mmCIF file of C-alpha atoms in Angstrom:
data_model
loop_
_atom_site.group_PDB
_atom_site.id
_atom_site.type_symbol
_atom_site.label_atom_id
_atom_site.label_comp_id
_atom_site.label_asym_id
_atom_site.label_seq_id
_atom_site.Cartn_x
_atom_site.Cartn_y
_atom_site.Cartn_z
ATOM 1 C CA MET Y 10 -39.544 -10.688 -20.793
ATOM 2 C CA TYR Y 11 -36.708 -8.219 -20.567
ATOM 3 C CA ASN Y 12 -32.950 -8.526 -20.739
ATOM 4 C CA ILE Y 13 -31.323 -6.379 -17.984
ATOM 5 C CA PHE Y 14 -27.641 -7.010 -18.661
ATOM 6 C CA SER Y 15 -27.033 -7.955 -22.331
ATOM 7 C CA PRO Y 16 -25.887 -10.635 -23.325
ATOM 8 C CA THR Y 17 -26.779 -12.382 -20.012
ATOM 9 C CA PRO Y 18 -29.653 -14.887 -19.803
ATOM 10 C CA VAL Y 19 -33.218 -13.552 -20.059
ATOM 11 C CA VAL Y 20 -34.841 -12.795 -16.693
ATOM 12 C CA LYS Y 21 -38.577 -13.388 -16.472
ATOM 13 C CA PRO Y 22 -40.982 -11.339 -14.330
ATOM 14 C CA ILE Y 23 -41.617 -14.329 -12.066
ATOM 15 C CA ASP Y 24 -37.867 -14.463 -11.232
ATOM 16 C CA LEU Y 25 -37.904 -10.858 -10.037
ATOM 17 C CA LYS Y 26 -41.311 -11.183 -8.366
ATOM 18 C CA VAL Y 27 -42.235 -7.741 -9.693
ATOM 19 C CA GLU Y 28 -45.576 -7.274 -11.395
ATOM 20 C CA MET Y 29 -45.361 -3.802 -12.905
ATOM 21 C CA SER Y 30 -45.976 -2.948 -16.519
ATOM 22 C CA SER Y 31 -43.828 0.227 -16.385
ATOM 23 C CA ALA Y 32 -40.704 -1.505 -14.986
ATOM 24 C CA PRO Y 33 -39.075 -2.323 -18.378
ATOM 25 C CA LYS Y 34 -39.560 1.260 -19.541
ATOM 26 C CA LYS Y 35 -37.894 2.672 -16.417
ATOM 27 C CA ILE Y 36 -34.965 0.285 -16.730
ATOM 28 C CA CYS Y 37 -34.541 1.278 -20.383
ATOM 29 C CA GLU Y 38 -34.415 4.935 -19.382
ATOM 30 C CA GLN Y 39 -31.837 4.155 -16.697
ATOM 31 C CA GLU Y 40 -29.692 2.224 -19.170
ATOM 32 C CA ASP Y 41 -29.902 5.091 -21.672
ATOM 33 C CA LYS Y 42 -28.737 7.531 -19.001
ATOM 34 C CA VAL Y 43 -25.870 5.240 -18.052
ATOM 35 C CA TYR Y 44 -24.730 4.880 -21.680
ATOM 36 C CA GLN Y 45 -25.031 8.635 -22.247
ATOM 37 C CA LEU Y 46 -23.000 9.489 -19.160
ATOM 38 C CA THR Y 47 -20.419 6.838 -20.054
ATOM 39 C CA ALA Y 48 -20.055 8.326 -23.537
ATOM 40 C CA GLU Y 49 -19.584 11.802 -22.047
ATOM 41 C CA VAL Y 50 -16.911 10.568 -19.649
ATOM 42 C CA ARG Y 51 -15.068 8.760 -22.449
ATOM 43 C CA ALA Y 52 -15.220 11.869 -24.644
ATOM 44 C CA ILE Y 53 -13.722 13.955 -21.842
ATOM 45 C CA LEU Y 54 -11.008 11.415 -21.049
ATOM 46 C CA SER Y 55 -10.032 10.957 -24.710
ATOM 47 C CA ASN Y 56 -8.988 14.630 -24.922
ATOM 48 C CA ARG Y 57 -6.940 14.538 -21.723
ATOM 49 C CA LYS Y 58 -3.276 13.698 -21.387
ATOM 50 C CA SER Y 59 -2.043 10.812 -19.285
ATOM 51 C CA GLN Y 60 -2.323 10.921 -15.505
ATOM 52 C CA GLU Y 61 1.474 11.008 -15.116
ATOM 53 C CA SER Y 62 1.973 14.016 -17.395
ATOM 54 C CA ARG Y 63 -0.893 15.902 -15.730
ATOM 55 C CA MET Y 64 0.550 15.247 -12.289
ATOM 56 C CA LEU Y 65 4.016 16.349 -13.435
ATOM 57 C CA THR Y 66 2.539 19.572 -14.839
ATOM 58 C CA TYR Y 67 0.668 20.240 -11.608
ATOM 59 C CA GLU Y 68 3.806 19.629 -9.518
ATOM 60 C CA PHE Y 69 5.825 21.903 -11.827
ATOM 61 C CA PHE Y 70 3.353 24.775 -11.400
ATOM 62 C CA LYS Y 71 3.260 24.190 -7.656
ATOM 63 C CA LYS Y 72 7.054 24.313 -7.481
ATOM 64 C CA LEU Y 73 7.057 27.547 -9.492
ATOM 65 C CA HIS Y 74 4.533 29.009 -7.057
ATOM 66 C CA ASN Y 75 6.807 28.156 -4.105
ATOM 67 C CA ASN Y 76 9.868 29.566 -5.888
ATOM 68 C CA ILE Y 77 8.022 32.837 -6.533
ATOM 69 C CA GLU Y 78 7.191 33.074 -2.832
ATOM 70 C CA GLN Y 79 10.866 32.559 -1.961
ATOM 71 C CA GLU Y 80 11.951 35.230 -4.434
ATOM 72 C CA MET Y 81 9.403 37.670 -2.998
ATOM 73 C CA LEU Y 82 10.895 37.096 0.449
ATOM 74 C CA SER Y 83 14.408 37.598 -0.907
ATOM 75 C CA GLU Y 84 13.310 40.871 -2.546
ATOM 76 C CA VAL Y 85 12.164 42.177 0.829
ATOM 77 C CA ASP Y 86 15.460 41.181 2.489
ATOM 78 C CA PRO Y 87 18.258 43.495 1.227
ATOM 79 C CA ASN Y 88 20.988 41.120 2.496
ATOM 80 C CA SER Y 89 19.631 38.122 0.620
ATOM 81 C CA THR Y 90 21.997 36.350 -1.808
ATOM 82 C CA ALA Y 91 19.477 33.839 -3.187
ATOM 83 C CA CYS Y 92 19.711 32.916 -6.863
ATOM 84 C CA HIS Y 93 16.838 33.575 -9.247
ATOM 85 C CA ASP Y 94 14.931 30.714 -10.824
ATOM 86 C CA PRO Y 95 15.377 30.768 -14.648
ATOM 87 C CA HIS Y 96 11.775 29.622 -15.175
ATOM 88 C CA VAL Y 97 10.489 32.468 -13.013
ATOM 89 C CA GLU Y 98 12.692 34.923 -14.914
ATOM 90 C CA ALA Y 99 11.309 33.699 -18.241
ATOM 91 C CA LEU Y 100 7.732 34.073 -17.001
ATOM 92 C CA LEU Y 101 8.505 37.579 -15.731
ATOM 93 C CA GLU Y 102 9.901 38.595 -19.106
ATOM 94 C CA LYS Y 103 6.802 37.234 -20.828
ATOM 95 C CA LEU Y 104 4.566 39.079 -18.351
ATOM 96 C CA ILE Y 105 6.426 42.354 -18.919
ATOM 97 C CA THR Y 106 6.130 41.895 -22.675
ATOM 98 C CA GLU Y 107 2.383 41.386 -22.359
ATOM 99 C CA SER Y 108 2.083 44.404 -20.054
ATOM 100 C CA LYS Y 109 3.922 46.650 -22.511
ATOM 101 C CA GLY Y 110 1.156 46.025 -24.993
ATOM 102 C CA CYS Y 111 -1.305 47.758 -22.661
ATOM 103 C CA GLU Y 112 -2.005 51.458 -23.135
ATOM 104 C CA ASN Y 113 -1.549 52.417 -19.475
ATOM 105 C CA PHE Y 114 1.768 50.642 -19.021
ATOM 106 C CA ASN Y 115 4.168 52.517 -16.708
ATOM 107 C CA PRO Y 116 7.566 50.819 -16.201
ATOM 108 C CA HIS Y 117 8.222 52.756 -12.974
ATOM 109 C CA LEU Y 118 5.076 51.401 -11.310
ATOM 110 C CA PHE Y 119 5.854 47.788 -12.236
ATOM 111 C CA LYS Y 120 8.601 46.889 -9.786
ATOM 112 C CA ARG Y 121 9.953 43.358 -9.543
ATOM 113 C CA ILE Y 122 8.058 42.457 -6.373
ATOM 114 C CA LYS Y 123 4.765 43.654 -7.901
ATOM 115 C CA MET Y 124 5.383 41.616 -11.019
ATOM 116 C CA LEU Y 125 6.186 38.580 -8.856
ATOM 117 C CA SER Y 126 2.959 39.109 -6.927
ATOM 118 C CA LEU Y 127 0.955 39.285 -10.162
ATOM 119 C CA LEU Y 128 2.655 36.156 -11.475
ATOM 120 C CA LYS Y 129 1.981 34.372 -8.172
ATOM 121 C CA LYS Y 130 -1.743 35.194 -8.414
ATOM 122 C CA ARG Y 131 -1.920 33.821 -11.952
ATOM 123 C CA LEU Y 132 -0.215 30.581 -10.958
ATOM 124 C CA LYS Y 133 -2.465 30.239 -7.922
ATOM 125 C CA ASN Y 134 -5.560 30.635 -10.105
ATOM 126 C CA MET Y 135 -4.170 28.052 -12.517
ATOM 127 C CA LEU Y 136 -3.555 25.559 -9.680
ATOM 128 C CA GLN Y 137 -7.072 26.119 -8.358
ATOM 129 C CA GLU Y 138 -8.519 25.493 -11.820
ATOM 130 C CA ILE Y 139 -6.597 22.219 -12.095
ATOM 131 C CA GLU Y 140 -7.802 21.071 -8.669
ATOM 132 C CA GLU Y 141 -11.412 22.041 -9.422
ATOM 133 C CA ARG Y 142 -11.259 20.269 -12.792
ATOM 134 C CA ASN Y 143 -9.975 17.070 -11.176
ATOM 135 C CA GLN Y 144 -12.708 17.253 -8.541
ATOM 136 C CA LYS Y 145 -15.406 17.794 -11.162
ATOM 137 C CA LEU Y 146 -14.132 14.845 -13.177
ATOM 138 C CA SER Y 147 -14.193 12.638 -10.084
ATOM 139 C CA ASN Y 148 -17.756 13.733 -9.285
ATOM 140 C CA HIS Y 149 -18.796 13.152 -12.895
ATOM 141 C CA VAL Y 150 -17.401 9.607 -12.862
ATOM 142 C CA ILE Y 151 -19.195 8.859 -9.591
ATOM 143 C CA ALA Y 152 -22.443 10.292 -10.964
ATOM 144 C CA SER Y 153 -22.109 8.246 -14.159
ATOM 145 C CA THR Y 154 -21.671 4.977 -12.295
ATOM 146 C CA SER Y 155 -24.320 5.524 -9.601
ATOM 147 C CA PRO Y 156 -27.362 4.751 -11.874
ATOM 148 C CA THR Y 157 -25.923 1.299 -12.516
ATOM 149 C CA LEU Y 158 -26.286 0.461 -8.837
ATOM 150 C CA SER Y 159 -30.028 1.093 -8.977
ATOM 151 C CA LEU Y 160 -30.403 -1.811 -11.425
ATOM 152 C CA LEU Y 161 -29.327 -4.202 -8.680
ATOM 153 C CA SER Y 162 -32.057 -3.078 -6.248
ATOM 154 C CA PRO Y 163 -34.222 -5.961 -4.922
ATOM 155 C CA ALA Y 164 -37.917 -6.431 -5.620
ATOM 156 C CA SER Y 165 -40.406 -4.075 -3.990
ATOM 157 C CA THR Y 166 -42.060 -6.992 -2.170
ATOM 158 C CA CYS Y 167 -38.774 -7.942 -0.447
ATOM 159 C CA SER Y 168 -37.989 -6.430 2.951
ATOM 160 C CA ASN Y 169 -34.821 -4.322 3.101
ATOM 161 C CA SER Y 170 -33.751 -5.705 6.478
ATOM 162 C CA MET Y 171 -34.216 -9.286 5.300
ATOM 163 C CA THR Y 172 -32.243 -8.557 2.143
ATOM 164 C CA GLU Y 173 -29.368 -7.047 4.119
ATOM 165 C CA MET Y 174 -29.303 -10.030 6.468
ATOM 166 C CA MET Y 175 -29.324 -12.410 3.512
ATOM 167 C CA TRP Y 176 -26.407 -10.661 1.787
ATOM 168 C CA GLN Y 177 -24.458 -10.454 5.053
ATOM 169 C CA GLY Y 178 -24.934 -14.169 5.598
ATOM 170 C CA ALA Y 179 -23.789 -14.891 2.056
ATOM 171 C CA LEU Y 180 -20.607 -12.941 2.697
ATOM 172 C CA MET Y 181 -19.893 -14.561 6.071
ATOM 173 C CA GLU Y 182 -20.766 -18.201 5.297
ATOM 174 C CA LYS Y 183 -21.649 -20.435 2.388
ATOM 175 C CA PRO Y 184 -25.127 -19.981 0.844
ATOM 176 C CA THR Y 185 -27.699 -22.562 1.912
ATOM 177 C CA SER Y 186 -30.325 -24.105 -0.345
ATOM 178 C CA LYS Y 187 -33.013 -21.883 1.174
ATOM 179 C CA MET Y 188 -30.907 -18.803 0.587
ATOM 180 C CA ALA Y 189 -30.228 -19.911 -2.988
ATOM 181 C CA ASP Y 190 -33.989 -20.170 -3.562
ATOM 182 C CA THR Y 191 -34.508 -16.694 -2.124
ATOM 183 C CA LEU Y 192 -31.723 -15.273 -4.288
ATOM 184 C CA ALA Y 193 -33.116 -16.944 -7.413
ATOM 185 C CA LYS Y 194 -36.586 -15.549 -6.756
ATOM 186 C CA THR Y 195 -35.453 -12.042 -5.752
ATOM 187 C CA TYR Y 196 -32.567 -11.344 -8.167
ATOM 188 C CA PRO Y 197 -31.689 -12.238 -11.744
ATOM 189 C CA ASN Y 198 -29.560 -15.323 -12.313
ATOM 190 C CA CYS Y 199 -26.726 -13.194 -13.693
ATOM 191 C CA VAL Y 200 -26.576 -11.194 -10.445
ATOM 192 C CA VAL Y 201 -26.550 -14.371 -8.325
ATOM 193 C CA LYS Y 202 -23.738 -15.840 -10.416
ATOM 194 C CA MET Y 203 -21.836 -12.579 -10.146
ATOM 195 C CA LEU Y 204 -22.217 -12.669 -6.344
ATOM 196 C CA LEU Y 205 -20.827 -16.199 -6.113
ATOM 197 C CA ALA Y 206 -17.908 -15.285 -8.366
ATOM 198 C CA LEU Y 207 -17.191 -12.165 -6.303
ATOM 199 C CA LEU Y 208 -17.259 -14.199 -3.089
ATOM 200 C CA ALA Y 209 -14.730 -16.652 -4.498
ATOM 201 C CA ARG Y 210 -12.521 -13.813 -5.733
ATOM 202 C CA GLU Y 211 -12.613 -11.955 -2.411
ATOM 203 C CA ARG Y 212 -11.788 -15.118 -0.476
ATOM 204 C CA ARG Y 213 -8.918 -15.758 -2.846
ATOM 205 C CA LYS Y 214 -7.704 -12.189 -2.273
ATOM 206 C CA ILE Y 215 -7.766 -12.709 1.492
ATOM 207 C CA ILE Y 216 -5.759 -15.916 1.179
ATOM 208 C CA ASN Y 217 -3.194 -14.212 -1.077
ATOM 209 C CA GLN Y 218 -2.905 -11.295 1.360
ATOM 210 C CA LEU Y 219 -2.306 -13.671 4.272
ATOM 211 C CA GLN Y 220 0.332 -15.527 2.288
ATOM 212 C CA ALA Y 221 2.082 -12.272 1.311
ATOM 213 C CA LYS Y 222 1.998 -11.123 4.939
ATOM 214 C CA GLN Y 223 3.564 -14.380 6.111
ATOM 215 C CA GLU Y 224 6.257 -14.238 3.443
ATOM 216 C CA LYS Y 225 7.018 -10.662 4.468
ATOM 217 C CA LEU Y 226 7.322 -11.785 8.097
ATOM 218 C CA VAL Y 227 9.739 -14.581 7.169
ATOM 219 C CA THR Y 228 11.831 -12.157 5.109
ATOM 220 C CA SER Y 229 11.933 -9.712 8.017
ATOM 221 C CA VAL Y 230 13.004 -12.451 10.454
ATOM 222 C CA LYS Y 231 15.735 -13.622 8.084
ATOM 223 C CA ARG Y 232 16.968 -10.052 7.649
ATOM 224 C CA ASP Y 233 17.077 -9.537 11.438
ATOM 225 C CA LEU Y 234 18.896 -12.850 11.832
ATOM 226 C CA PHE Y 235 21.458 -11.826 9.209
ATOM 227 C CA ASN Y 236 22.018 -8.498 10.985
ATOM 228 C CA GLU Y 237 22.457 -10.229 14.352
ATOM 229 C CA ILE Y 238 24.941 -12.707 12.866
ATOM 230 C CA LYS Y 239 26.830 -9.834 11.263
ATOM 231 C CA LYS Y 240 26.977 -8.014 14.612
ATOM 232 C CA GLY Y 241 28.191 -11.220 16.289
ATOM 233 C CA ILE Y 242 30.968 -11.625 13.735
ATOM 234 C CA MET Y 243 32.054 -8.016 14.238
ATOM 235 C CA ALA Y 244 32.063 -8.493 18.037
ATOM 236 C CA TYR Y 245 34.103 -11.682 17.608
ATOM 237 C CA LYS Y 246 36.664 -9.833 15.480
ATOM 238 C CA VAL Y 247 36.952 -7.087 18.101
ATOM 239 C CA ALA Y 248 37.372 -9.647 20.912
ATOM 240 C CA ARG Y 249 39.998 -11.559 18.949
ATOM 241 C CA GLN Y 250 41.922 -8.358 18.251
ATOM 242 C CA GLU Y 251 41.867 -7.587 21.987
ATOM 243 C CA TRP Y 252 43.114 -11.093 22.711
ATOM 244 C CA VAL Y 253 45.973 -10.610 20.217
ATOM 245 C CA ASP Y 254 46.875 -7.315 21.922
ATOM 246 C CA VAL Y 255 46.874 -9.028 25.334
ATOM 247 C CA MET Y 256 49.139 -11.796 24.093
ATOM 248 C CA ARG Y 257 51.477 -9.236 22.589
ATOM 249 C CA ILE Y 258 51.664 -7.428 25.940
ATOM 250 C CA VAL Y 259 52.228 -10.701 27.822
ATOM 251 C CA MET Y 260 55.036 -11.717 25.472
ATOM 252 C CA HIS Y 261 56.598 -8.285 25.773
ATOM 253 C CA TYR Y 262 56.364 -8.525 29.571
ATOM 254 C CA ASN Y 263 58.046 -11.943 29.579
ATOM 255 C CA LYS Y 264 60.887 -10.608 27.433
ATOM 256 C CA ILE Y 265 61.429 -7.662 29.766
ATOM 257 C CA LYS Y 266 61.335 -9.940 32.793
ATOM 258 C CA GLU Y 267 63.881 -12.299 31.252
ATOM 259 C CA SER Y 268 66.194 -9.423 30.343
ATOM 260 C CA LEU Y 269 65.988 -8.024 33.876
ATOM 261 C CA THR Y 270 66.718 -11.423 35.350
ATOM 262 C CA GLU Y 271 69.722 -11.987 33.107
ATOM 263 C CA LYS Y 272 71.264 -8.624 33.783
ATOM 264 C CA ASP Y 273 70.586 -8.862 37.513
ATOM 265 C CA LEU Y 274 70.631 -5.114 37.876
ATOM 266 C CA GLY Y 275 69.665 -4.844 41.514
ATOM 267 C CA GLY Y 276 69.541 -1.506 43.381
ATOM 268 C CA SER Y 277 66.577 0.387 44.778
ATOM 269 C CA SER Y 278 66.159 2.695 41.791
ATOM 270 C CA ASN Y 279 66.226 -0.077 39.255
ATOM 271 C CA SER Y 280 63.958 -2.303 41.358
ATOM 272 C CA SER Y 281 61.403 0.518 41.792
ATOM 273 C CA LYS Y 282 61.376 1.118 38.041
ATOM 274 C CA SER Y 283 60.921 -2.601 37.466
ATOM 275 C CA ASP Y 284 58.060 -2.707 40.001
ATOM 276 C CA TYR Y 285 56.348 0.282 38.391
ATOM 277 C CA LEU Y 286 56.716 -1.253 34.943
ATOM 278 C CA GLN Y 287 55.441 -4.578 36.239
ATOM 279 C CA GLU Y 288 52.411 -2.969 37.906
ATOM 280 C CA THR Y 289 51.608 -1.031 34.746
ATOM 281 C CA ILE Y 290 51.814 -4.140 32.605
ATOM 282 C CA LEU Y 291 49.724 -6.181 35.065
ATOM 283 C CA LYS Y 292 47.081 -3.462 35.177
ATOM 284 C CA GLU Y 293 46.960 -3.359 31.388
ATOM 285 C CA ILE Y 294 46.657 -7.139 31.312
ATOM 286 C CA GLU Y 295 43.776 -7.075 33.804
ATOM 287 C CA ASP Y 296 41.940 -4.385 31.831
ATOM 288 C CA THR Y 297 42.399 -6.303 28.619
ATOM 289 C CA LYS Y 298 41.185 -9.519 30.275
ATOM 290 C CA LYS Y 299 38.065 -7.710 31.477
ATOM 291 C CA ARG Y 300 37.356 -6.468 27.969
ATOM 292 C CA LEU Y 301 37.990 -9.959 26.645
ATOM 293 C CA ASP Y 302 35.574 -11.484 29.183
ATOM 294 C CA LYS Y 303 32.982 -8.869 28.272
ATOM 295 C CA GLY Y 304 33.411 -9.673 24.580
ATOM 296 C CA ASN Y 305 33.093 -13.406 25.284
ATOM 297 C CA GLY Y 306 29.877 -12.720 27.210
ATOM 298 C CA LYS Y 307 28.487 -10.775 24.273
ATOM 299 C CA ASN Y 308 29.429 -13.603 21.919
ATOM 300 C CA GLU Y 309 27.677 -16.159 24.133
ATOM 301 C CA LYS Y 310 24.568 -13.952 24.294
ATOM 302 C CA LEU Y 311 24.591 -13.515 20.510
ATOM 303 C CA THR Y 312 24.975 -17.278 20.074
ATOM 304 C CA ASP Y 313 21.929 -17.864 22.288
ATOM 305 C CA ASP Y 314 19.968 -15.220 20.364
ATOM 306 C CA ILE Y 315 20.886 -16.876 17.061
ATOM 307 C CA CYS Y 316 19.665 -20.237 18.371
ATOM 308 C CA GLU Y 317 16.373 -18.675 19.487
ATOM 309 C CA LEU Y 318 15.949 -16.975 16.103
ATOM 310 C CA ASN Y 319 16.597 -20.264 14.311
ATOM 311 C CA LYS Y 320 13.934 -21.922 16.462
ATOM 312 C CA SER Y 321 11.490 -19.081 15.755
ATOM 313 C CA ILE Y 322 12.148 -19.305 11.999
ATOM 314 C CA HIS Y 323 11.597 -23.058 12.106
ATOM 315 C CA VAL Y 324 8.287 -22.658 13.970
ATOM 316 C CA ILE Y 325 7.111 -19.848 11.662
ATOM 317 C CA THR Y 326 8.059 -21.833 8.547
ATOM 318 C CA GLU Y 327 6.104 -24.869 9.754
ATOM 319 C CA LYS Y 328 3.127 -22.658 10.609
ATOM 320 C CA ILE Y 329 3.228 -20.998 7.179
ATOM 321 C CA GLU Y 330 3.373 -24.346 5.396
ATOM 322 C CA LEU Y 331 0.418 -25.601 7.444
ATOM 323 C CA GLU Y 332 -1.596 -22.434 6.768
ATOM 324 C CA GLN Y 333 -0.815 -22.634 3.043
ATOM 325 C CA VAL Y 334 -2.106 -26.213 2.912
ATOM 326 C CA GLN Y 335 -5.225 -25.192 4.837
ATOM 327 C CA ALA Y 336 -5.760 -22.178 2.566
ATOM 328 C CA GLU Y 337 -5.481 -24.339 -0.555
ATOM 329 C CA ASP Y 338 -7.953 -26.854 0.893
ATOM 330 C CA GLN Y 339 -10.345 -24.061 1.835
ATOM 331 C CA LEU Y 340 -10.074 -22.528 -1.648
ATOM 332 C CA ARG Y 341 -10.863 -25.864 -3.274
ATOM 333 C CA ALA Y 342 -13.815 -26.302 -0.913
ATOM 334 C CA PHE Y 343 -15.091 -22.818 -1.838
ATOM 335 C CA GLN Y 344 -14.804 -23.603 -5.540
ATOM 336 C CA ASN Y 345 -16.690 -26.876 -5.089
ATOM 337 C CA GLU Y 346 -19.406 -25.053 -3.125
ATOM 338 C CA ILE Y 347 -19.744 -22.466 -5.888
ATOM 339 C CA CYS Y 348 -20.075 -25.157 -8.564
ATOM 340 C CA THR Y 349 -22.692 -26.965 -6.455
ATOM 341 C CA GLU Y 350 -24.668 -23.774 -5.865
ATOM 342 C CA LYS Y 351 -24.540 -22.908 -9.568
ATOM 343 C CA SER Y 352 -25.931 -26.299 -10.497
ATOM 344 C CA LEU Y 353 -28.678 -25.958 -7.870
ATOM 345 C CA ILE Y 354 -29.629 -22.531 -9.203
ATOM 346 C CA MET Y 355 -29.758 -23.839 -12.776
ATOM 347 C CA ASN Y 356 -31.947 -26.755 -11.688
ATOM 348 C CA ARG Y 357 -34.311 -24.435 -9.853
ATOM 349 C CA THR Y 358 -34.445 -22.124 -12.859
ATOM 350 C CA GLN Y 359 -35.398 -25.021 -15.098
ATOM 351 C CA THR Y 360 -38.028 -26.104 -12.551
ATOM 352 C CA ILE Y 361 -39.497 -22.597 -12.492
ATOM 353 C CA SER Y 362 -39.624 -22.560 -16.307
ATOM 354 C CA LYS Y 363 -41.441 -25.886 -16.351
ATOM 355 C CA LEU Y 364 -43.907 -24.627 -13.739
ATOM 356 C CA GLU Y 365 -44.562 -21.536 -15.845
ATOM 357 C CA LYS Y 366 -45.271 -23.666 -18.886
ATOM 358 C CA MET Y 367 -47.603 -25.837 -16.818
ATOM 359 C CA ILE Y 368 -49.447 -22.749 -15.523
ATOM 360 C CA LYS Y 369 -49.822 -21.380 -19.047
ATOM 361 C CA ALA Y 370 -51.062 -24.745 -20.288
ATOM 362 C CA THR Y 371 -53.579 -24.910 -17.429
ATOM 363 C CA LYS Y 372 -54.886 -21.412 -18.202
ATOM 364 C CA LYS Y 373 -55.397 -22.342 -21.824
#
C-alpha cells in the first residue's frame, strides 16, 4: 500500500492495476523533487518585491531609456528646444562622479551625447536583465510543477488512445457506470473525485459566463435605447423650436397684412414692395414647413425604433429568464449525477476491498 496524495485515502495496487515493486520508490523520488523545487521557488519569491512594484520599476527604467533617446536626438539637432529630464540629469551627474574616480578620466572626451549613450547602454542592460530574470522565474515555476503531472499518468496496461477517449467522453457527457468502473480500476479514488469536482466547477463556470454575457447584452440594449430616446427628445425640441419660429413668422405676416389693409396705401411701388415682402415671407414659411415635416418624420421613425427596441428587450429578457431556469436545472442535475457517481465509486471500492479479503482468505 502507498499513499500518493496525503492525506487522501490509501490506494491499493489492485486499484492502479500496476504490479511493480519499484513503483513506490519512483513516486517517492518524484514527490521529493516536487517538494524540493517548490521550496526553491518559495525561497526565491520570498525575497522578491510585489508584482506591482516590480512592474512600476520596470516601466520607470523603460521610460528613462526612451527619454535618453529623445535627449540624444535633441543634442544632434542644434535648433531643438526640448527640456531635459531631471531624472536623466541626476543619473548623468552620478555617472560623471563615478567616471572622475577613474585614473584615465578626461573631461574633454566625455561630451554630453557620449555620456547619454553610455547611460543608455547601462539602462538597456538593466532592462534585459529584468526580462531574463522574469523569464527564468517563469520557466522555473513551470519546471517545478511539471513533475506533479507525471503522478496522474494512467497504468502501463491501459492504452493511451482508450484513456484519451474515456477522458474526452467524461468531459463531454456524464460518466456511465462502465466508465466509472474503468476510472476506479485505472486511477486512484482521489483523482476520480477530483475529476468529478472539476467537471462540476467547469460547468458552473460556463453557466456563469453565459449569464454574464446575457446581462452584458441587456445592459448594452438598454444603453442604446436610452441614447435613441435622448436623440428623439433632442430632435423633438429642435422641431418644436422650428414650429415656434414658423408661428412667429406667420403672426408677424398677419400683422403686416392687417396694417397694409388698414392704411390702404395703394400705388405700384408700394404694391410691389408688399408683393416682394409677401413672397419672401411665404417662401420662409414653406421652408420652415419642410423642415418641420422632416423633423416630424424623424420623430415618427424614432418612435417606431423605440417600439422595436422595447419588443427586442422584452424578447431578450424572457429568453434570459428561461435560460437561467434551464441553467439552474442543469446545474442541479449535474450535482445529483456527481453525488450518484460518488456513491457508486464508494460502493465499488468497498466491493473490491471485500474481494481482496476473500482472495487473501482463499490463499491462506
